[in-house]
Coordinates of N, CA, C and O in Angstrom, one line a residue:
M280 N 0.8 -1.2 0.0 CA 0.0 0.0 0.0 C 0.9 1.3 0.0 O 0.5 2.2 -0.6
A281 N 2.0 1.2 0.7 CA 2.9 2.4 0.8 C 3.4 2.7 -0.6 O 3.6 3.8 -0.9
I282 N 3.7 1.7 -1.4 CA 4.3 1.9 -2.7 C 3.2 2.6 -3.6 O 3.5 3.6 -4.3
L283 N 2.0 2.2 -3.5 CA 0.9 2.8 -4.2 C 0.7 4.3 -3.8 O 0.6 5.1 -4.7
E284 N 0.7 4.5 -2.5 CA 0.6 5.9 -2.0 C 1.8 6.8 -2.5 O 1.6 7.9 -2.9
N285 N 3.0 6.2 -2.5 CA 4.1 7.0 -3.0 C 4.0 7.3 -4.5 O 4.3 8.4 -4.9
A286 N 3.5 6.3 -5.2 CA 3.3 6.5 -6.7 C 2.2 7.6 -7.0 O 2.3 8.4 -7.9
M287 N 1.2 7.6 -6.2 CA 0.1 8.5 -6.4 C 0.5 10.0 -6.1 O 0.0 10.9 -6.8
F288 N 1.5 10.2 -5.2 CA 1.9 11.5 -4.9 C 3.3 11.8 -5.3 O 3.9 12.8 -4.8
A289 N 3.9 11.0 -6.2 CA 5.3 11.2 -6.6 C 5.5 12.5 -7.2 O 6.6 13.1 -7.2
H290 N 4.5 13.1 -7.9 CA 4.6 14.3 -8.6 C 4.6 15.5 -7.6 O 4.9 16.6 -8.0
L291 N 4.3 15.3 -6.4 CA 4.3 16.4 -5.4 C 5.7 16.4 -4.8 O 6.2 15.5 -4.2
N292 N 6.3 17.6 -5.0 CA 7.7 17.7 -4.4 C 7.6 18.5 -3.1 O 7.9 19.7 -3.1
I293 N 7.3 17.8 -2.1 CA 7.1 18.5 -0.8 C 8.4 19.0 -0.2 O 8.3 19.7 0.9
R294 N 9.5 18.6 -0.7 CA 10.8 19.1 -0.2 C 11.2 20.4 -0.9 O 12.2 21.0 -0.5
S295 N 10.4 20.9 -1.9 CA 10.8 22.1 -2.6 C 10.2 23.3 -1.9 O 9.1 23.3 -1.3
L296 N 10.9 24.4 -1.9 CA 10.4 25.7 -1.4 C 9.2 26.1 -2.0 O 8.2 26.6 -1.4
A297 N 9.0 25.9 -3.3 CA 7.8 26.4 -4.1 C 6.6 25.7 -3.5 O 5.6 26.3 -3.3
W298 N 6.7 24.3 -3.3 CA 5.5 23.6 -2.8 C 5.1 24.2 -1.4 O 3.9 24.4 -1.2
W299 N 6.1 24.4 -0.6 CA 5.8 25.0 0.8 C 5.2 26.4 0.7 O 4.3 26.7 1.5
L300 N 5.7 27.2 -0.2 CA 5.1 28.5 -0.4 C 3.6 28.5 -0.9 O 2.7 29.2 -0.4
W301 N 3.3 27.5 -1.8 CA 2.0 27.3 -2.2 C 1.1 26.8 -1.1 O -0.1 27.1 -0.9
A302 N 1.7 25.9 -0.3 CA 0.9 25.3 0.9 C 0.6 26.4 1.9 O -0.5 26.5 2.4
I303 N 1.6 27.3 2.2 CA 1.3 28.4 3.1 C 0.2 29.3 2.5 O -0.7 29.7 3.2
L304 N 0.3 29.6 1.2 CA -0.6 30.4 0.6 C -2.0 29.8 0.6 O -3.0 30.5 0.9
A305 N -2.2 28.5 0.4 CA -3.4 27.8 0.5 C -4.0 27.9 1.9 O -5.2 28.2 2.1
G306 N -3.1 27.8 2.9 CA -3.6 27.9 4.3 C -4.1 29.3 4.6 O -5.1 29.5 5.3
L307 N -3.3 30.3 4.1 CA -3.8 31.7 4.3 C -5.1 32.0 3.6 O -6.0 32.7 4.1
L308 N -5.3 31.4 2.4 CA -6.5 31.6 1.6 C -7.7 31.0 2.4 O -8.8 31.6 2.5
V309 N -7.5 29.8 2.9 CA -8.6 29.1 3.6 C -8.9 29.9 4.9 O -10.1 30.1 5.2
W310 N -7.9 30.4 5.6 CA -8.1 31.2 6.8 C -8.8 32.5 6.4 O -9.7 32.9 7.1
G311 N -8.5 33.0 5.2 CA -9.2 34.3 4.8 C -10.6 34.0 4.5 O -11.4 35.0 4.6
L312 N -11.1 32.8 4.2 CA -12.5 32.5 4.0 C -13.3 32.7 5.3 O -14.5 32.9 5.2
T313 N -12.6 32.8 6.4 CA -13.3 33.1 7.7 C -13.7 34.5 7.8 O -14.4 34.9 8.7
G314 N -13.2 35.3 6.9 CA -13.5 36.8 7.0 C -12.4 37.6 7.6 O -12.5 38.8 7.7
D315 N -11.3 37.0 8.1 CA -10.2 37.7 8.7 C -9.4 38.5 7.7 O -8.8 37.8 6.8
P316 N -9.4 39.8 7.7 CA -8.7 40.6 6.7 C -7.2 40.4 6.8 O -6.5 40.5 5.8
L317 N -6.7 40.1 8.0 CA -5.2 39.8 8.1 C -4.8 38.7 7.2 O -3.7 38.7 6.6
A318 N -5.6 37.6 7.2 CA -5.3 36.4 6.3 C -5.2 36.8 4.9 O -4.3 36.4 4.1
R319 N -6.2 37.5 4.5 CA -6.3 38.0 3.0 C -5.1 38.9 2.7 O -4.5 38.7 1.6
E320 N -4.8 39.8 3.6 CA -3.6 40.7 3.3 C -2.3 39.9 3.3 O -1.5 40.2 2.4
A321 N -2.2 39.0 4.2 CA -1.0 38.1 4.2 C -0.9 37.3 2.9 O 0.2 37.1 2.3
A322 N -2.0 36.8 2.5 CA -2.1 36.0 1.2 C -1.7 36.8 0.0 O -0.8 36.4 -0.8
I323 N -2.2 38.0 -0.1 CA -1.8 38.8 -1.3 C -0.4 39.3 -1.2 O 0.3 39.4 -2.2
A324 N 0.1 39.5 0.0 CA 1.5 39.9 0.2 C 2.4 38.8 -0.3 O 3.4 39.0 -1.0
L325 N 2.1 37.5 0.1 CA 2.9 36.4 -0.3 C 2.8 36.2 -1.8 O 3.8 35.9 -2.4
A326 N 1.6 36.3 -2.4 CA 1.4 36.1 -3.8 C 2.3 37.2 -4.6 O 2.9 36.9 -5.6
L327 N 2.2 38.4 -4.1 CA 3.0 39.5 -4.7 C 4.5 39.2 -4.6 O 5.3 39.5 -5.5
L328 N 4.9 38.8 -3.4 CA 6.4 38.4 -3.2 C 6.8 37.3 -4.1 O 7.9 37.4 -4.7
Q329 N 6.0 36.3 -4.3 CA 6.3 35.2 -5.2 C 6.5 35.7 -6.6 O 7.4 35.4 -7.4
A330 N 5.5 36.6 -7.1 CA 5.6 37.1 -8.4 C 6.8 38.0 -8.6 O 7.6 37.8 -9.6
A331 N 7.1 38.9 -7.6 CA 8.2 39.7 -7.7 C 9.5 38.9 -7.7 O 10.5 39.2 -8.4
G332 N 9.6 38.0 -6.8 CA 10.8 37.1 -6.7 C 11.1 36.4 -8.0 O 12.2 36.3 -8.4
S333 N 10.0 35.8 -8.6 CA 10.2 35.0 -9.8 C 10.7 36.0 -11.0 O 11.6 35.7 -11.7
L334 N 10.1 37.2 -11.0 CA 10.4 38.1 -12.0 C 11.8 38.6 -11.8 O 12.6 38.8 -12.8
S335 N 12.2 38.8 -10.6 CA 13.6 39.3 -10.4 C 14.7 38.3 -10.7 O 15.8 38.6 -11.1
V336 N 14.3 37.0 -10.5 CA 15.3 35.9 -10.8 C 15.4 35.7 -12.2 O 16.4 35.5 -12.8
H337 N 14.2 35.6 -12.9 CA 14.2 35.2 -14.3 C 14.2 36.3 -15.3 O 14.5 36.1 -16.5
R338 N 13.8 37.5 -14.8 CA 13.8 38.8 -15.6 C 13.2 38.6 -17.0 O 13.6 39.2 -18.0
N339 N 12.1 37.8 -17.0 CA 11.4 37.6 -18.2 C 9.9 37.2 -18.0 O 9.7 36.2 -17.3
V340 N 9.0 38.0 -18.4 CA 7.6 37.6 -18.2 C 7.1 36.5 -19.1 O 6.0 36.0 -18.8
T341 N 7.9 36.1 -20.1 CA 7.5 34.9 -20.9 C 7.9 33.6 -20.2 O 7.5 32.5 -20.6
H342 N 8.7 33.7 -19.1 CA 9.1 32.5 -18.4 C 7.8 32.0 -17.7 O 7.1 32.7 -17.0
F343 N 7.4 30.7 -18.0 CA 6.1 30.3 -17.6 C 5.8 30.3 -16.1 O 4.7 30.8 -15.7
P344 N 6.7 29.9 -15.2 CA 6.4 30.0 -13.8 C 6.2 31.5 -13.3 O 5.4 31.8 -12.4
T345 N 6.9 32.4 -14.0 CA 6.7 33.8 -13.7 C 5.4 34.3 -14.1 O 4.7 35.0 -13.4
Q346 N 5.0 33.9 -15.3 CA 3.6 34.2 -15.8 C 2.6 33.7 -14.8 O 1.6 34.4 -14.5
L347 N 2.7 32.5 -14.4 CA 1.8 31.9 -13.5 C 1.7 32.7 -12.2 O 0.6 33.0 -11.7
R348 N 2.8 33.1 -11.6 CA 2.8 33.9 -10.4 C 2.2 35.3 -10.5 O 1.5 35.8 -9.7
I349 N 2.5 35.9 -11.7 CA 1.9 37.2 -12.0 C 0.4 37.1 -12.2 O -0.3 37.9 -11.6
A350 N 0.0 36.1 -12.9 CA -1.5 35.9 -13.2 C -2.2 35.6 -11.9 O -3.3 36.1 -11.6
Y351 N -1.5 34.8 -11.0 CA -2.1 34.5 -9.7 C -2.3 35.7 -8.9 O -3.4 36.0 -8.3
A352 N -1.3 36.6 -8.8 CA -1.3 37.8 -8.0 C -2.4 38.7 -8.5 O -3.1 39.4 -7.8
L353 N -2.5 38.9 -9.8 CA -3.5 39.7 -10.5 C -4.9 39.2 -10.2 O -5.8 40.0 -9.9
W354 N -5.1 37.9 -10.3 CA -6.4 37.3 -10.0 C -6.8 37.6 -8.5 O -7.9 38.0 -8.2
M355 N -5.8 37.4 -7.6 CA -6.1 37.7 -6.2 C -6.4 39.1 -6.0 O -7.3 39.5 -5.2
A356 N -5.6 40.0 -6.6 CA -5.9 41.5 -6.5 C -7.3 41.8 -6.9 O -8.1 42.6 -6.3
A357 N -7.7 41.2 -8.1 CA -9.1 41.4 -8.6 C -10.1 40.9 -7.6 O -11.2 41.5 -7.5
S358 N -9.8 39.9 -6.8 CA -10.8 39.3 -5.9 C -11.1 40.3 -4.7 O -12.1 40.1 -4.0
F359 N -10.3 41.3 -4.6 CA -10.5 42.3 -3.5 C -11.6 43.3 -3.9 O -12.1 44.0 -3.1
V360 N -12.0 43.3 -5.2 CA -13.1 44.2 -5.7 C -14.4 43.4 -5.3 O -14.5 42.3 -5.8
Q361 N -15.3 44.0 -4.6 CA -16.5 43.3 -4.1 C -17.2 42.5 -5.1 O -17.5 41.4 -4.9
P362 N -17.6 43.0 -6.3 CA -18.3 42.2 -7.2 C -17.5 41.0 -7.7 O -18.1 40.0 -8.3
L363 N -16.2 41.0 -7.5 CA -15.4 39.8 -8.0 C -14.9 39.0 -6.9 O -14.0 38.1 -7.0
S364 N -15.5 39.1 -5.7 CA -15.1 38.3 -4.5 C -15.1 36.8 -4.7 O -14.4 36.1 -4.1
I365 N -16.0 36.3 -5.6 CA -16.0 34.9 -5.9 C -14.7 34.4 -6.4 O -14.3 33.2 -6.2
M366 N -13.9 35.3 -7.0 CA -12.6 34.9 -7.5 C -11.7 34.4 -6.3 O -10.8 33.6 -6.5
Y367 N -11.9 35.0 -5.1 CA -11.1 34.5 -4.0 C -11.4 33.1 -3.6 O -10.5 32.3 -3.3
W368 N -12.7 32.7 -3.6 CA -13.1 31.4 -3.4 C -12.5 30.4 -4.4 O -12.0 29.3 -4.1
I369 N -12.5 30.8 -5.7 CA -11.9 30.0 -6.7 C -10.4 29.8 -6.4 O -9.9 28.7 -6.6
L370 N -9.7 30.9 -6.0 CA -8.3 30.7 -5.7 C -8.1 29.8 -4.5 O -7.1 29.0 -4.5
A371 N -8.9 29.9 -3.5 CA -8.8 29.1 -2.3 C -8.9 27.6 -2.6 O -8.1 26.8 -2.2
V372 N -10.0 27.3 -3.4 CA -10.2 25.9 -3.8 C -9.1 25.4 -4.7 O -8.5 24.4 -4.6
G373 N -8.7 26.3 -5.7 CA -7.7 25.8 -6.7 C -6.3 25.7 -6.1 O -5.6 24.7 -6.4
T374 N -5.9 26.6 -5.2 CA -4.6 26.5 -4.6 C -4.5 25.3 -3.7 O -3.5 24.6 -3.6
T375 N -5.6 25.0 -2.9 CA -5.6 23.9 -2.1 C -5.5 22.6 -2.9 O -4.8 21.6 -2.6
A376 N -6.3 22.5 -4.0 CA -6.2 21.4 -4.9 C -4.8 21.2 -5.5 O -4.2 20.1 -5.6
R377 N -4.1 22.4 -5.8 CA -2.8 22.3 -6.4 C -1.8 21.7 -5.3 O -0.9 20.9 -5.7
V378 N -1.9 22.2 -4.1 CA -1.1 21.7 -3.0 C -1.3 20.2 -2.8 O -0.4 19.4 -2.6
L379 N -2.6 19.8 -2.7 CA -2.9 18.4 -2.4 C -2.8 17.4 -3.5 O -2.5 16.2 -3.3
T380 N -3.0 17.8 -4.7 CA -2.9 16.9 -5.9 C -1.9 17.2 -6.9 O -1.6 16.3 -7.7
G381 N -1.4 18.4 -7.0 CA -0.5 18.7 -8.0 C -1.1 19.3 -9.3 O -0.4 19.8 -10.2
Y382 N -2.4 19.3 -9.3 CA -3.1 19.8 -10.5 C -3.2 21.3 -10.4 O -3.8 21.8 -9.4
C383 N -2.7 22.1 -11.3 CA -2.8 23.5 -11.3 C -3.7 24.0 -12.5 O -3.2 24.0 -13.6
A384 N -4.9 24.4 -12.1 CA -5.9 24.8 -13.2 C -5.4 26.1 -13.9 O -5.5 26.3 -15.1
M385 N -4.8 27.0 -13.1 CA -4.3 28.3 -13.7 C -3.2 28.0 -14.7 O -3.2 28.7 -15.7
A386 N -2.3 27.1 -14.4 CA -1.3 26.8 -15.3 C -1.9 26.2 -16.6 O -1.4 26.5 -17.7
R387 N -2.9 25.4 -16.5 CA -3.5 24.8 -17.7 C -4.2 25.9 -18.5 O -4.1 25.9 -19.7
L388 N -4.8 26.9 -17.8 CA -5.4 28.0 -18.5 C -4.4 28.8 -19.3 O -4.6 29.2 -20.4
L389 N -3.2 29.0 -18.6 CA -2.1 29.8 -19.3 C -1.6 29.1 -20.5 O -1.1 29.7 -21.4
L390 N -1.7 27.7 -20.5 CA -1.2 27.0 -21.7 C -2.0 27.3 -22.9 O -1.5 27.0 -24.0
L391 N -3.2 27.8 -22.7 CA -4.1 28.0 -23.9 C -3.7 29.3 -24.6 O -4.1 29.5 -25.8
L392 N -2.9 30.2 -24.0 CA -2.5 31.4 -24.6 C -1.5 31.1 -25.7 O -0.7 30.3 -25.6
P393 N -1.6 31.9 -26.8 CA -0.8 31.6 -28.0 C 0.7 31.6 -27.7 O 1.5 30.8 -28.3
W394 N 1.2 32.5 -26.8 CA 2.7 32.6 -26.6 C 3.2 31.5 -25.7 O 4.4 31.4 -25.5
N395 N 2.3 30.6 -25.2 CA 2.8 29.5 -24.4 C 2.7 28.2 -25.1 O 2.8 27.1 -24.5
R396 N 2.4 28.2 -26.4 CA 2.3 27.0 -27.2 C 3.2 27.1 -28.4 O 3.3 28.1 -28.9
S397 N 3.7 25.9 -28.8 CA 4.4 25.9 -30.1 C 3.6 25.1 -31.1 O 4.1 25.0 -32.3
V398 N 2.5 24.6 -30.7 CA 1.6 23.9 -31.7 C 0.2 24.6 -31.7 O -0.1 25.3 -30.8
S399 N -0.5 24.3 -32.8 CA -1.9 24.9 -32.8 C -2.8 24.3 -31.8 O -2.6 23.2 -31.4
L400 N -3.8 25.1 -31.5 CA -4.7 24.6 -30.4 C -5.9 23.9 -31.1 O -6.6 24.5 -32.0
T401 N -6.1 22.6 -30.8 CA -7.1 21.8 -31.3 C -8.0 21.4 -30.1 O -7.6 21.5 -29.0
W402 N -9.2 20.9 -30.4 CA -10.1 20.4 -29.4 C -9.4 19.3 -28.6 O -9.5 19.2 -27.3
R403 N -8.7 18.4 -29.3 CA -7.9 17.3 -28.6 C -6.9 17.8 -27.7 O -6.7 17.4 -26.5
R404 N -6.1 18.9 -28.1 CA -5.1 19.4 -27.2 C -5.7 20.1 -26.0 O -5.2 20.1 -24.9
M405 N -6.8 20.8 -26.3 CA -7.5 21.5 -25.1 C -8.0 20.4 -24.1 O -7.8 20.6 -22.9
A406 N -8.5 19.3 -24.6 CA -8.9 18.2 -23.7 C -7.7 17.7 -22.9 O -7.8 17.4 -21.7
T407 N -6.6 17.5 -23.6 CA -5.4 17.0 -23.0 C -4.9 18.0 -21.9 O -4.6 17.6 -20.8
I408 N -4.9 19.3 -22.2 CA -4.5 20.3 -21.3 C -5.4 20.3 -20.1 O -4.9 20.3 -18.9
A409 N -6.7 20.2 -20.2 CA -7.6 20.2 -19.2 C -7.7 19.0 -18.3 O -7.8 19.0 -17.1
F410 N -7.6 17.8 -18.9 CA -7.9 16.6 -18.2 C -6.7 15.6 -18.0 O -6.9 14.6 -17.3
H411 N -5.6 16.0 -18.5 CA -4.4 15.1 -18.2 C -4.1 15.2 -16.7 O -4.1 16.2 -16.1
P412 N -3.8 14.0 -16.1 CA -3.4 14.0 -14.7 C -2.2 14.9 -14.4 O -1.5 15.3 -15.3
P413 N -2.0 15.3 -13.2 CA -0.9 16.1 -12.8 C 0.4 15.5 -13.3 O 0.6 14.2 -13.3
V414 N 1.4 16.3 -13.6 CA 2.7 15.8 -14.0 C 3.8 16.3 -13.1 O 3.6 17.3 -12.4
E415 N 4.9 15.6 -13.1 CA 6.0 16.0 -12.3 C 6.7 17.2 -13.1 O 6.9 17.1 -14.3
G416 N 7.0 18.2 -12.4 CA 7.7 19.4 -13.1 C 6.6 20.3 -13.7 O 5.5 20.4 -13.2
S417 N 7.0 20.9 -14.8 CA 6.1 21.9 -15.4 C 5.1 21.2 -16.4 O 5.5 20.3 -17.1
V418 N 3.9 21.8 -16.5 CA 2.9 21.3 -17.5 C 3.4 21.7 -18.9 O 3.0 21.1 -19.8
V419 N 4.2 22.7 -19.0 CA 4.7 23.1 -20.3 C 5.5 22.0 -21.0 O 5.3 21.7 -22.2
T420 N 6.3 21.3 -20.2 CA 7.1 20.2 -20.8 C 6.6 18.8 -20.4 O 6.9 17.9 -21.1
G421 N 5.6 18.7 -19.5 CA 5.2 17.4 -19.0 C 4.0 16.9 -19.7 O 3.7 15.7 -19.6
L422 N 3.2 17.8 -20.3 CA 2.0 17.3 -21.0 C 2.3 16.8 -22.5 O 3.1 17.4 -23.2
P423 N 1.7 15.7 -22.9 CA 1.9 15.2 -24.2 C 1.1 16.0 -25.3 O 0.1 15.6 -25.7
L424 N 1.6 17.1 -25.6 CA 0.9 18.0 -26.6 C 1.5 17.7 -28.0 O 1.1 18.1 -29.0

């Protein structure tokens, strides 16, 4: 049974700093669902730090993980606007799923953008992007497109 469990979660790299930052962010988001403004402020601060850190290291917005962190921070910022507050719930659910399963819906959405693909977008490729199980490493190189 232990072998099966290890195989199921082999794509989760819980020893990486990135995984822990996403896990902390998921915790802050869930805490923020209680209505505590401190949690929401800490979550956006961490999201902005991740985006700024990635941008400062890679110095390129076309770098996929940097795009992901910038898009994430922008989505979270938008969730602070009252009519868009549902976006916060989506982030909380999505980030928690990302931490627990390795599936990142936002990364999959970003793969649909033309500058993140080297092949044309077909219905079959969109289905692969959306429904392929989580992969180890980046979806950019890990999905069979």
